[in-house]
Amino acid sequence: MPHVSGTEEDLMKRLRERFPKAFTELGIPRPRVVRGVIDRKDLVEVCFYLKEELGYEHLSCITAVDWKDHFESVYHLYSYTTGTTAQLNAIIPHDDPKIDSLVKLWNAAHYHEREAWDLMGVVYEGNPKLERILLPKDFQYHPLRKDFPQETERQYISRRKLKTGGR
Amino acid sequence: MAEFWVNMGPQHPMTHGLWNMKVKIDGETITDAAPEIGYLHRGYEKIMEVREFQKNVVLTDRLCYVSSITWSHAYALACEKMMDITVPPRGQWIRVISLELQRIASHLMWLAAYGPDLGLLTGLLWALRERELFLDLIQLLSGARMNQNFPRIGGVRNDLPPDFDKYCAKITKHFREKLKEYHRLFHESKIFLMRTQGVGRISLADAINWGVTGPNLRACGLDVDLRRLEPYETYEEVDFEPQVWKGGDGGDSYARFMCRFNELEESCRIIEQAIKKVPSGAYRAKAPRRAEGEGFARTEDSRGEALFYVIGDGDDRPYRVKIRSPVFCTMAATPLMLRGNKMADVVSILGSVDVCVGEMDK
C-alpha cells in the first residue's frame, strides 16, 4: 500500500473543522501519525466521527498514563485503508479518574479498558465488565500508578563482592 | 440436561501455557465461552519503569520466548522513534533477516504444537526438526538459541558472521523442499482437514471490531500486513506477497492455518532477497542515554500487530511503557469463534489462533 501524501494534513483539517473547540493540541509528530489532545467529555464524539466517517476502523490500543497531577487515556486508532494512525490523548483529572467507555464503538475496548482499570485504576464508565483481568481478583491496588511503591534504587554489587563471593 | 461450565485449563494439553478457557456446553455444543487469563502476569510495564532504556531489551526478549527478536525489535523501534534516531542501512537489513528467521522459528513452533493437537504427531517431529536449523542460524548470528538479546536501540548488537549468506541460502533451499512435504503431510491427512475446515468461523467485520490482527485477520480475507501497509526497516525494498486467504468464506481454522503456513515460504523469500541486499557500513547508531517525549511503533509480529508505546520524561528510564499484545486482543474474540461449535473443536480453534501466554499476560 503506497503512502498517500497529505493524508495527515487532510485529517487535521477535517478534525479542526468538525470540532473547532475540542482539541487543545493537534499536530503531526511523525509521518503517518496525527496526535490530538482532548478533554474527556469530547472523547466518544471524536471517536465516533473518526470511526464512522473517516474509516479509522481499528482500535489498536488503550493506554492509561499517570502524570501525577492528572491521568491520560491514550487511544491509538488505525485506518486500514490509508495506513495512518490517529492518537488521541484524553485528559482526566486525578481526583476523579473516570472516562466514558468506547465499548459501544469497538468491542476491542472491552479488554483494553479492563486492563487499564486493573493496572491504573481509571474507571471506564459504561464498560459492562470492569473486573480484574491480569491481577488476582482480591488484589487491592492499581500497581501502575506512580504512588504504588516500586524499587527505585538498583541493587548495586561491587566488584570486590563479585570476586570474593560476598565475603 | 442443563447447560454447565467446563474448565479447559489451566492444566490442559490444549493451552500450551498457563491459562484457562471456560466453555459452557449444552450437550456437545458450546453456547458460551470465557477466557481466564493472568496466570503469568509478571508486571512488565512496572518493572520496565525502573530499568534503563537499553537494559529493557533483556526483558522484552522474555515477553514471548518463541519470538524474542520480534518483540525486542518492536521495543527498540518505539524507543528510536521517541529518541528520533535512525538505524544505519546495514543495521536495518540485519534486522529484517533476523526478524524473518525468528518468524519462521515461531511459526514452526506453532506448527509443532498444532499437529499433535489434532492427532498428527509427525507434524511435531518434522516441524521441530526444521526449527532447529533456523535456531542454528539465529545462534550463529546472535550467540543464543533463545532469548537472544539481539536488537539494540539504534541497531543490532553485532554484525553478520562470516559466510552467513551461504548458510542462509543453504538452509532456506533445504527448507523449501521440506515445505512441500509438509504441505502433503497436512493435506493428505483427512482427519486434519475434517477437523479444521469450517470450524471456528469469525466474520471479517467482527474480527476488525474485536481487534483481531495479523494472520488471524488475513484469514478473514483482508489484505492487511503492516510490513506492507506501514513499512518499517527496509521491508519497502523487499518483494513479497502478504499471505491472505483468497478462497472466500474464510475466517475458519483452516484459513488461519493456511495463512501461517504460507508465511513460512514467504519469509524464506524475504531472507533470500535480504541477504543479497545487505550493504556495507555501520550496523548500529549511537543512542542517547536520556530521552524525553513519546513514541510508538507497531510491527507485524508473528502473531499479529505488536505495539509499543514508550514515554520518556528526560530520565534514563522510561516513564511509562505500554505493550499491546496481539494475543491479548485475539483472546477477547475467541468466544465468537467458539460459540456454536462442538466441544471437541476447542482444541482445533484455539490451536489455530497461536496463543503465546508470555506476551498475553505481560
Coordinates of C-alpha atoms in Angstrom, one line a residue:
Chain A
M1 CA 0.0 0.0 0.0
P2 CA 1.7 3.2 -1.1
H3 CA 1.6 6.1 1.3
V4 CA -0.8 8.8 0.2
S5 CA 0.8 12.1 0.9
G6 CA -1.3 14.7 2.6
T7 CA -3.5 12.3 4.5
E8 CA -2.3 13.7 7.8
E9 CA -3.0 17.3 6.9
D10 CA -6.3 16.3 5.5
L11 CA -7.3 14.6 8.7
M12 CA -6.1 17.5 10.8
K13 CA -8.2 19.9 8.7
R14 CA -11.3 17.8 9.0
L15 CA -10.9 17.4 12.7
R16 CA -10.4 21.2 13.1
E17 CA -13.5 22.0 11.1
R18 CA -15.7 19.5 12.8
F19 CA -14.5 20.1 16.4
P20 CA -13.2 23.7 16.5
K21 CA -13.1 23.7 20.3
A22 CA -12.4 20.2 21.3
F23 CA -8.6 20.0 20.5
T24 CA -6.2 21.8 22.8
E25 CA -3.3 20.4 20.8
L26 CA -3.3 18.9 17.3
G27 CA -0.2 18.1 15.3
I28 CA 1.8 15.7 13.2
P29 CA 4.7 14.4 15.2
R30 CA 5.8 12.0 12.5
P31 CA 4.7 11.0 9.1
R32 CA 1.5 8.8 9.2
V33 CA 0.7 10.0 12.7
V34 CA -1.8 12.6 13.9
R35 CA -1.7 13.4 17.6
G36 CA -4.5 15.3 19.3
V37 CA -5.1 16.2 22.9
I38 CA -8.8 16.5 24.0
D39 CA -10.8 16.7 27.2
R40 CA -12.6 13.5 28.4
K41 CA -16.1 14.8 27.6
D42 CA -15.4 15.0 23.8
L43 CA -13.9 11.6 23.5
V44 CA -16.8 9.5 22.3
E45 CA -17.9 12.1 19.8
V46 CA -14.5 12.4 18.3
C47 CA -14.0 8.7 18.1
F48 CA -17.5 8.2 16.6
Y49 CA -16.6 10.7 13.9
L50 CA -13.2 9.1 13.2
K51 CA -14.7 5.6 13.0
E52 CA -17.9 6.1 11.1
E53 CA -16.9 8.9 8.7
L54 CA -13.1 8.7 8.3
G55 CA -12.7 5.0 8.4
Y56 CA -10.5 4.6 11.4
E57 CA -11.9 1.2 12.0
H58 CA -9.2 -0.5 14.1
L59 CA -8.9 0.4 17.8
S60 CA -5.3 -0.7 18.3
C61 CA -4.6 0.2 21.9
I62 CA -5.8 2.0 25.0
T63 CA -3.2 3.2 27.4
A64 CA -3.7 4.9 30.8
V65 CA -0.8 7.1 31.9
D66 CA -0.4 8.6 35.4
W67 CA 1.1 12.1 35.2
K68 CA 0.9 12.6 38.9
D69 CA -1.3 15.7 38.6
H70 CA -3.7 14.2 36.0
F71 CA -4.3 10.9 34.2
E72 CA -4.3 10.5 30.5
S73 CA -6.1 7.8 28.5
V74 CA -4.3 7.4 25.1
Y75 CA -6.1 5.9 22.2
H76 CA -4.4 4.6 19.0
L77 CA -6.8 4.4 16.2
Y78 CA -5.7 3.0 12.9
S79 CA -7.0 3.2 9.3
Y80 CA -6.6 0.0 7.3
T81 CA -7.1 1.9 4.0
T82 CA -4.5 4.7 4.4
G83 CA -2.2 3.2 7.0
T84 CA -2.3 6.3 9.2
T85 CA -2.7 6.5 13.0
A86 CA -4.8 8.9 15.0
Q87 CA -3.6 9.2 18.5
L88 CA -6.0 10.8 21.0
N89 CA -4.8 11.8 24.4
A90 CA -7.8 12.3 26.7
I91 CA -7.1 14.3 29.8
I92 CA -8.7 13.0 33.1
P93 CA -8.4 14.8 36.4
H94 CA -6.5 13.0 39.1
D95 CA -9.2 13.2 41.8
D96 CA -12.0 11.9 39.6
P97 CA -10.5 9.2 37.4
K98 CA -13.5 8.5 35.2
I99 CA -13.9 8.5 31.4
D100 CA -16.6 7.2 29.0
S101 CA -16.2 3.8 27.7
L102 CA -15.8 3.0 24.0
V103 CA -17.3 -0.5 24.0
K104 CA -20.3 0.7 22.0
L105 CA -18.0 1.6 19.1
W106 CA -15.4 -1.1 19.4
N107 CA -15.7 -4.4 21.1
A108 CA -12.0 -4.5 21.3
A109 CA -12.3 -1.8 24.0
H110 CA -13.6 -4.5 26.5
Y111 CA -10.3 -6.0 27.2
H112 CA -8.2 -2.9 26.8
E113 CA -10.3 -0.9 29.3
R114 CA -10.4 -3.8 31.7
E115 CA -6.7 -3.9 31.7
A116 CA -6.3 -0.2 32.1
W117 CA -8.6 -0.2 35.0
D118 CA -6.9 -3.2 36.5
L119 CA -3.5 -1.7 36.4
M120 CA -4.1 2.0 36.6
G121 CA -7.5 2.4 38.2
V122 CA -9.1 4.6 35.6
V123 CA -12.8 3.9 35.6
Y124 CA -14.3 3.5 32.1
E125 CA -18.0 4.3 32.6
G126 CA -20.2 2.1 30.6
N127 CA -17.9 -0.9 30.4
P128 CA -20.2 -3.8 31.4
K129 CA -17.5 -6.0 33.0
L130 CA -14.8 -3.8 34.6
E131 CA -13.1 -6.5 36.6
R132 CA -9.6 -7.7 37.3
I133 CA -8.1 -9.3 34.3
L134 CA -4.4 -9.8 34.8
L135 CA -4.2 -9.4 38.6
P136 CA -5.8 -11.7 41.2
K137 CA -9.4 -10.9 41.9
D138 CA -8.8 -10.0 45.6
F139 CA -6.0 -7.6 44.7
Q140 CA -6.5 -4.2 46.4
Y141 CA -4.3 -1.7 44.5
H142 CA -3.7 -0.4 41.0
P143 CA 0.0 -1.0 40.6
L144 CA 0.9 1.1 37.6
R145 CA 0.1 4.3 39.5
K146 CA 3.2 6.3 40.4
D147 CA 2.4 6.2 44.1
F148 CA 2.5 2.5 44.2
P149 CA 5.8 1.6 45.7
Q150 CA 8.5 0.3 43.3
E151 CA 12.2 -0.4 43.8
T152 CA 13.8 2.9 43.0
E153 CA 17.4 2.1 43.5
R154 CA 19.1 -0.6 41.5
Q155 CA 20.8 -3.2 43.5
Y156 CA 24.5 -2.4 43.4
I157 CA 27.0 -5.2 43.6
S158 CA 30.6 -4.0 43.9
R159 CA 33.4 -5.7 42.1
R160 CA 35.0 -6.9 45.3
K161 CA 31.8 -8.5 46.3
L162 CA 31.6 -10.3 43.0
K163 CA 35.2 -11.6 43.3
T164 CA 35.1 -12.7 46.8
G165 CA 31.6 -14.1 46.6
G166 CA 30.2 -11.6 49.2
R167 CA 32.8 -12.1 51.9
Chain B
M1 CA -29.6 -31.9 30.7
A2 CA -28.9 -28.3 31.8
E3 CA -26.0 -26.3 30.4
F4 CA -22.9 -26.2 32.5
W5 CA -19.4 -24.8 32.5
V6 CA -16.3 -26.8 31.8
N7 CA -12.8 -25.6 32.5
M8 CA -10.4 -26.2 29.7
G9 CA -7.3 -25.4 31.7
P10 CA -5.2 -24.1 33.4
Q11 CA -3.6 -27.6 33.2
H12 CA -4.7 -28.9 29.8
P13 CA -2.6 -30.1 26.9
M14 CA -4.5 -27.7 24.6
T15 CA -3.4 -24.5 26.4
H16 CA 0.3 -24.6 25.6
G17 CA 1.0 -22.5 28.6
L18 CA -1.0 -21.4 31.6
W19 CA -4.4 -20.1 31.0
N20 CA -8.0 -21.2 31.3
M21 CA -10.8 -21.4 28.8
K22 CA -14.1 -21.8 30.4
V23 CA -16.7 -23.2 28.0
K24 CA -20.4 -23.5 28.6
I25 CA -21.8 -26.6 26.9
D26 CA -25.2 -27.8 26.1
G27 CA -24.7 -31.5 25.4
E28 CA -21.8 -31.3 23.0
T29 CA -22.4 -27.8 21.6
I30 CA -20.6 -24.7 23.0
T31 CA -23.1 -22.0 23.9
D32 CA -20.7 -19.6 25.6
A33 CA -17.0 -19.2 26.5
A34 CA -15.0 -17.1 28.8
P35 CA -11.2 -16.9 28.7
E36 CA -9.5 -16.5 32.1
I37 CA -6.0 -15.1 31.8
G38 CA -3.4 -13.5 34.0
Y39 CA -1.7 -16.6 35.5
L40 CA 1.6 -15.5 34.0
H41 CA 1.4 -11.8 34.8
R42 CA 4.9 -10.5 35.8
G43 CA 4.2 -6.8 35.9
Y44 CA 6.4 -6.0 32.9
E45 CA 5.2 -2.5 32.4
K46 CA 6.0 -1.7 36.0
I47 CA 9.5 -3.2 36.2
M48 CA 10.5 -1.6 32.9
E49 CA 10.0 1.8 34.5
V50 CA 13.0 1.4 36.8
R51 CA 15.4 -0.1 34.2
E52 CA 17.4 1.9 31.7
F53 CA 16.2 2.1 28.1
Q54 CA 18.8 -0.2 26.7
K55 CA 18.5 -2.8 29.5
N56 CA 14.8 -3.3 28.9
V57 CA 15.7 -5.3 25.8
V58 CA 16.5 -8.2 28.1
L59 CA 13.0 -8.1 29.5
T60 CA 11.2 -7.7 26.2
D61 CA 13.0 -10.8 24.9
R62 CA 11.2 -12.8 27.5
L63 CA 7.7 -11.5 26.6
C64 CA 7.4 -14.4 24.2
Y65 CA 10.2 -16.9 24.3
V66 CA 9.5 -18.3 20.9
S67 CA 9.7 -15.0 19.1
S68 CA 12.1 -12.9 21.2
I69 CA 13.7 -10.9 18.4
T70 CA 10.5 -9.6 17.0
W71 CA 9.4 -8.3 20.4
S72 CA 12.7 -6.7 21.3
H73 CA 12.7 -5.1 17.9
A74 CA 9.3 -3.6 18.4
Y75 CA 10.5 -2.1 21.7
A76 CA 13.7 -0.8 20.1
L77 CA 11.8 0.7 17.2
A78 CA 9.5 2.6 19.6
C79 CA 12.4 4.0 21.5
E80 CA 14.1 5.0 18.3
K81 CA 11.0 7.0 17.3
M82 CA 11.0 8.7 20.7
M83 CA 14.7 9.5 20.5
D84 CA 14.4 10.4 16.9
I85 CA 17.4 8.4 15.7
T86 CA 17.6 6.3 12.5
V87 CA 19.3 3.0 12.1
P88 CA 22.1 2.7 9.5
P89 CA 21.0 0.7 6.4
R90 CA 23.2 -2.3 7.3
G91 CA 21.6 -2.5 10.7
Q92 CA 18.1 -2.3 9.1
W93 CA 18.8 -5.2 6.8
I94 CA 20.3 -7.3 9.5
R95 CA 17.2 -6.7 11.5
V96 CA 15.0 -7.8 8.6
I97 CA 17.0 -11.0 8.3
S98 CA 16.8 -11.7 12.0
L99 CA 13.1 -10.9 12.2
E100 CA 12.2 -13.3 9.4
L101 CA 14.4 -16.1 10.8
Q102 CA 12.6 -15.6 14.1
R103 CA 9.2 -15.6 12.4
I104 CA 9.9 -18.9 10.8
A105 CA 11.1 -20.4 14.0
S106 CA 8.0 -19.1 15.8
H107 CA 5.6 -20.4 13.1
L108 CA 7.3 -23.8 13.2
M109 CA 6.8 -23.9 16.9
W110 CA 3.2 -23.2 16.3
L111 CA 3.0 -25.9 13.6
A112 CA 4.7 -28.3 16.0
A113 CA 2.1 -27.6 18.6
Y114 CA -0.9 -27.7 16.2
G115 CA -0.1 -31.0 14.6
P116 CA -0.3 -33.2 17.7
D117 CA -3.3 -31.1 18.9
L118 CA -5.2 -32.7 16.1
G119 CA -3.6 -36.1 16.3
L120 CA -0.8 -35.6 13.8
L121 CA 2.3 -36.4 15.8
T122 CA 4.5 -36.3 12.7
G123 CA 3.9 -32.6 12.5
L124 CA 5.6 -32.1 15.8
L125 CA 8.6 -34.1 15.0
W126 CA 9.1 -32.6 11.5
A127 CA 8.5 -29.0 12.5
L128 CA 10.9 -29.2 15.4
R129 CA 13.5 -30.8 13.2
E130 CA 13.5 -27.9 10.8
R131 CA 13.1 -25.3 13.5
E132 CA 16.5 -26.5 14.8
L133 CA 18.1 -25.4 11.6
F134 CA 16.7 -21.9 11.9
L135 CA 17.7 -21.8 15.6
D136 CA 21.2 -22.7 14.4
L137 CA 21.2 -19.7 12.1
I138 CA 20.0 -17.4 14.9
Q139 CA 22.6 -18.9 17.1
L140 CA 25.3 -18.2 14.5
L141 CA 24.0 -14.6 14.3
S142 CA 23.5 -13.8 17.9
G143 CA 25.1 -16.5 20.0
A144 CA 22.0 -17.9 21.6
R145 CA 19.2 -20.2 20.6
M146 CA 16.5 -18.4 22.6
N147 CA 16.2 -15.1 24.4
Q148 CA 18.8 -13.7 22.0
N149 CA 19.1 -10.1 23.4
F150 CA 20.0 -9.2 19.8
P151 CA 18.3 -5.9 18.8
R152 CA 19.6 -2.7 20.3
I153 CA 18.2 0.8 20.4
G154 CA 19.9 2.2 17.3
G155 CA 20.7 -1.0 15.5
V156 CA 21.7 -4.6 16.3
R157 CA 24.2 -6.0 18.7
N158 CA 26.7 -7.4 16.3
D159 CA 27.5 -7.7 12.6
L160 CA 26.7 -10.7 10.4
P161 CA 29.1 -13.6 11.0
P162 CA 31.3 -14.6 8.0
D163 CA 29.7 -16.8 5.3
F164 CA 26.3 -16.1 6.9
D165 CA 24.7 -15.7 3.4
K166 CA 25.9 -19.1 2.3
Y167 CA 24.4 -20.8 5.4
C168 CA 21.2 -18.9 4.9
A169 CA 20.9 -19.8 1.3
K170 CA 21.6 -23.5 2.0
I171 CA 19.1 -23.8 4.8
T172 CA 16.3 -21.9 3.1
K173 CA 16.7 -24.0 0.0
H174 CA 16.6 -27.2 2.1
F175 CA 13.5 -25.8 4.0
R176 CA 11.6 -25.0 0.8
E177 CA 12.0 -28.6 -0.3
K178 CA 10.7 -29.8 3.1
L179 CA 7.8 -27.4 2.9
K180 CA 6.4 -29.4 0.0
E181 CA 6.5 -32.5 2.2
Y182 CA 4.8 -30.6 5.0
H183 CA 2.1 -29.5 2.6
R184 CA 1.4 -33.1 1.6
L185 CA 1.6 -34.3 5.2
F186 CA -1.2 -31.9 6.3
H187 CA -3.3 -32.0 3.2
E188 CA -3.3 -35.8 2.7
S189 CA -4.5 -36.2 6.3
K190 CA -8.2 -36.4 6.0
I191 CA -8.7 -36.1 9.8
F192 CA -6.7 -32.8 9.8
L193 CA -8.9 -31.3 7.1
M194 CA -12.1 -32.5 8.6
R195 CA -11.2 -31.0 12.0
T196 CA -10.2 -27.6 10.7
Q197 CA -12.3 -26.8 7.6
G198 CA -15.4 -24.8 8.5
V199 CA -14.6 -24.8 12.2
G200 CA -14.3 -21.7 14.4
R201 CA -15.5 -19.1 11.9
I202 CA -15.3 -15.4 12.6
S203 CA -16.6 -12.8 10.2
L204 CA -14.4 -10.0 8.8
A205 CA -16.5 -7.2 10.4
D206 CA -16.3 -9.0 13.8
A207 CA -12.6 -9.6 13.5
I208 CA -11.9 -5.9 12.9
N209 CA -14.2 -4.8 15.6
W210 CA -12.7 -7.0 18.2
G211 CA -9.2 -6.1 17.3
V212 CA -8.0 -9.3 15.8
T213 CA -4.8 -8.7 13.8
G214 CA -2.1 -10.5 11.9
P215 CA -2.5 -13.9 10.2
N216 CA -5.9 -14.3 12.0
L217 CA -7.2 -11.2 10.3
R218 CA -5.7 -12.1 7.0
A219 CA -7.5 -15.4 7.2
C220 CA -10.8 -13.5 7.0
G221 CA -9.7 -12.1 3.6
L222 CA -8.5 -8.6 4.4
D223 CA -5.1 -7.7 2.9
V224 CA -3.5 -6.2 5.9
D225 CA 0.1 -6.7 6.5
L226 CA 1.9 -3.9 8.4
R227 CA 5.1 -4.8 6.7
R228 CA 3.4 -3.6 3.5
L229 CA 0.8 -1.1 4.9
E230 CA 3.2 0.9 7.1
P231 CA 6.6 -0.4 6.2
Y232 CA 9.3 -0.2 8.8
E233 CA 13.0 -1.0 8.4
T234 CA 13.6 -2.0 4.8
Y235 CA 10.5 -4.0 4.0
E236 CA 9.7 -1.5 1.3
E237 CA 12.6 -2.7 -0.8
V238 CA 11.7 -6.4 -0.5
D239 CA 9.4 -8.1 -2.9
F240 CA 7.0 -10.3 -1.0
E241 CA 3.3 -11.2 -1.0
P242 CA 1.3 -10.8 2.2
Q243 CA -0.5 -14.1 2.7
V244 CA -4.2 -13.6 2.6
W245 CA -6.9 -16.2 2.4
K246 CA -8.3 -15.9 -1.1
G247 CA -10.7 -18.8 -1.1
G248 CA -13.7 -16.7 0.0
D249 CA -15.8 -17.5 3.0
G250 CA -12.7 -17.7 5.2
G251 CA -12.1 -17.0 8.9
D252 CA -12.1 -20.6 9.9
S253 CA -9.3 -22.7 11.5
Y254 CA -8.2 -23.9 8.1
A255 CA -7.8 -20.4 6.7
R256 CA -5.8 -19.4 9.7
F257 CA -3.6 -22.5 9.3
M258 CA -3.1 -21.7 5.6
C259 CA -2.1 -18.1 6.2
R260 CA 0.5 -19.0 8.7
F261 CA 1.7 -22.0 6.7
N262 CA 2.2 -19.9 3.5
E263 CA 4.0 -17.2 5.5
L264 CA 6.8 -19.7 6.1
E265 CA 7.7 -19.8 2.4
E266 CA 7.2 -16.0 2.1
S267 CA 9.7 -15.4 5.0
C268 CA 12.2 -17.6 3.1
R269 CA 11.8 -15.4 0.1
I270 CA 12.4 -12.3 2.2
I271 CA 15.6 -13.8 3.7
E272 CA 16.9 -14.8 0.4
Q273 CA 16.5 -11.3 -1.0
A274 CA 17.7 -9.5 2.1
I275 CA 20.9 -11.5 2.4
K276 CA 21.8 -10.3 -1.1
K277 CA 21.0 -6.7 -0.5
V278 CA 22.9 -6.1 2.8
P279 CA 25.1 -3.1 2.2
S280 CA 28.4 -2.5 4.0
G281 CA 28.8 0.2 6.6
A282 CA 27.8 0.6 10.2
Y283 CA 25.2 -1.6 11.8
R284 CA 24.5 0.5 14.9
A285 CA 23.9 4.1 15.6
K286 CA 24.6 5.7 19.0
A287 CA 21.5 6.1 21.1
P288 CA 21.3 8.8 23.7
R289 CA 21.1 7.7 27.3
R290 CA 18.3 10.0 28.3
A291 CA 15.2 10.9 26.3
E292 CA 12.1 13.0 26.5
G293 CA 8.9 12.7 24.6
E294 CA 6.8 9.9 23.4
G295 CA 7.0 7.4 20.6
F296 CA 5.1 4.3 19.5
A297 CA 5.8 1.7 16.9
R298 CA 3.7 -1.1 15.6
T299 CA 5.2 -4.1 13.9
E300 CA 3.9 -7.2 12.3
D301 CA 4.8 -9.7 14.9
S302 CA 4.4 -13.5 14.3
R303 CA 1.0 -13.4 15.9
G304 CA -0.3 -10.1 14.9
E305 CA 0.1 -6.4 15.5
A306 CA 2.6 -5.6 18.3
L307 CA 2.6 -2.1 19.5
F308 CA 4.9 -0.5 22.0
Y309 CA 4.1 3.0 23.4
V310 CA 7.1 4.5 25.3
I311 CA 7.1 7.8 27.2
G312 CA 10.3 9.3 28.5
D313 CA 10.4 12.2 30.9
G314 CA 14.1 13.2 30.5
D315 CA 15.4 10.5 32.7
D316 CA 17.4 7.5 31.5
R317 CA 14.5 5.2 32.2
P318 CA 11.1 5.2 30.5
Y319 CA 8.3 7.0 32.4
R320 CA 5.7 4.6 31.0
V321 CA 5.7 1.6 28.7
K322 CA 2.6 0.1 27.2
I323 CA 2.7 -3.2 25.5
R324 CA -0.1 -4.1 23.1
S325 CA -0.1 -7.8 22.7
P326 CA -1.9 -9.3 19.7
V327 CA -2.8 -12.5 21.5
F328 CA -4.4 -10.5 24.3
C329 CA -6.8 -8.9 21.8
T330 CA -7.4 -12.0 19.9
M331 CA -8.3 -13.8 23.1
A332 CA -11.2 -11.3 23.5
A333 CA -12.6 -12.6 20.2
T334 CA -12.3 -16.3 20.9
P335 CA -15.8 -16.7 22.4
L336 CA -17.1 -15.6 19.0
M337 CA -15.1 -18.3 17.2
L338 CA -16.1 -21.0 19.8
R339 CA -19.9 -20.4 20.0
G340 CA -21.9 -23.0 18.1
N341 CA -19.1 -25.4 17.6
K342 CA -18.6 -28.7 19.3
M343 CA -16.7 -29.3 22.5
A344 CA -14.0 -31.3 20.6
D345 CA -13.3 -28.4 18.3
V346 CA -12.0 -26.2 21.1
V347 CA -8.5 -27.6 20.5
S348 CA -8.7 -27.1 16.8
I349 CA -9.8 -23.5 17.1
L350 CA -7.6 -22.3 19.9
G351 CA -4.6 -24.1 18.3
S352 CA -5.1 -22.2 15.1
V353 CA -5.1 -18.8 16.9
D354 CA -1.5 -19.4 18.1
V355 CA -1.6 -18.4 21.7
C356 CA 1.5 -17.3 23.5
V357 CA 0.9 -16.8 27.2
G358 CA 4.0 -14.8 27.9
E359 CA 3.0 -11.9 25.8
M360 CA -0.7 -12.2 26.6
D361 CA -0.2 -11.8 30.3
K362 CA 2.8 -9.5 30.2

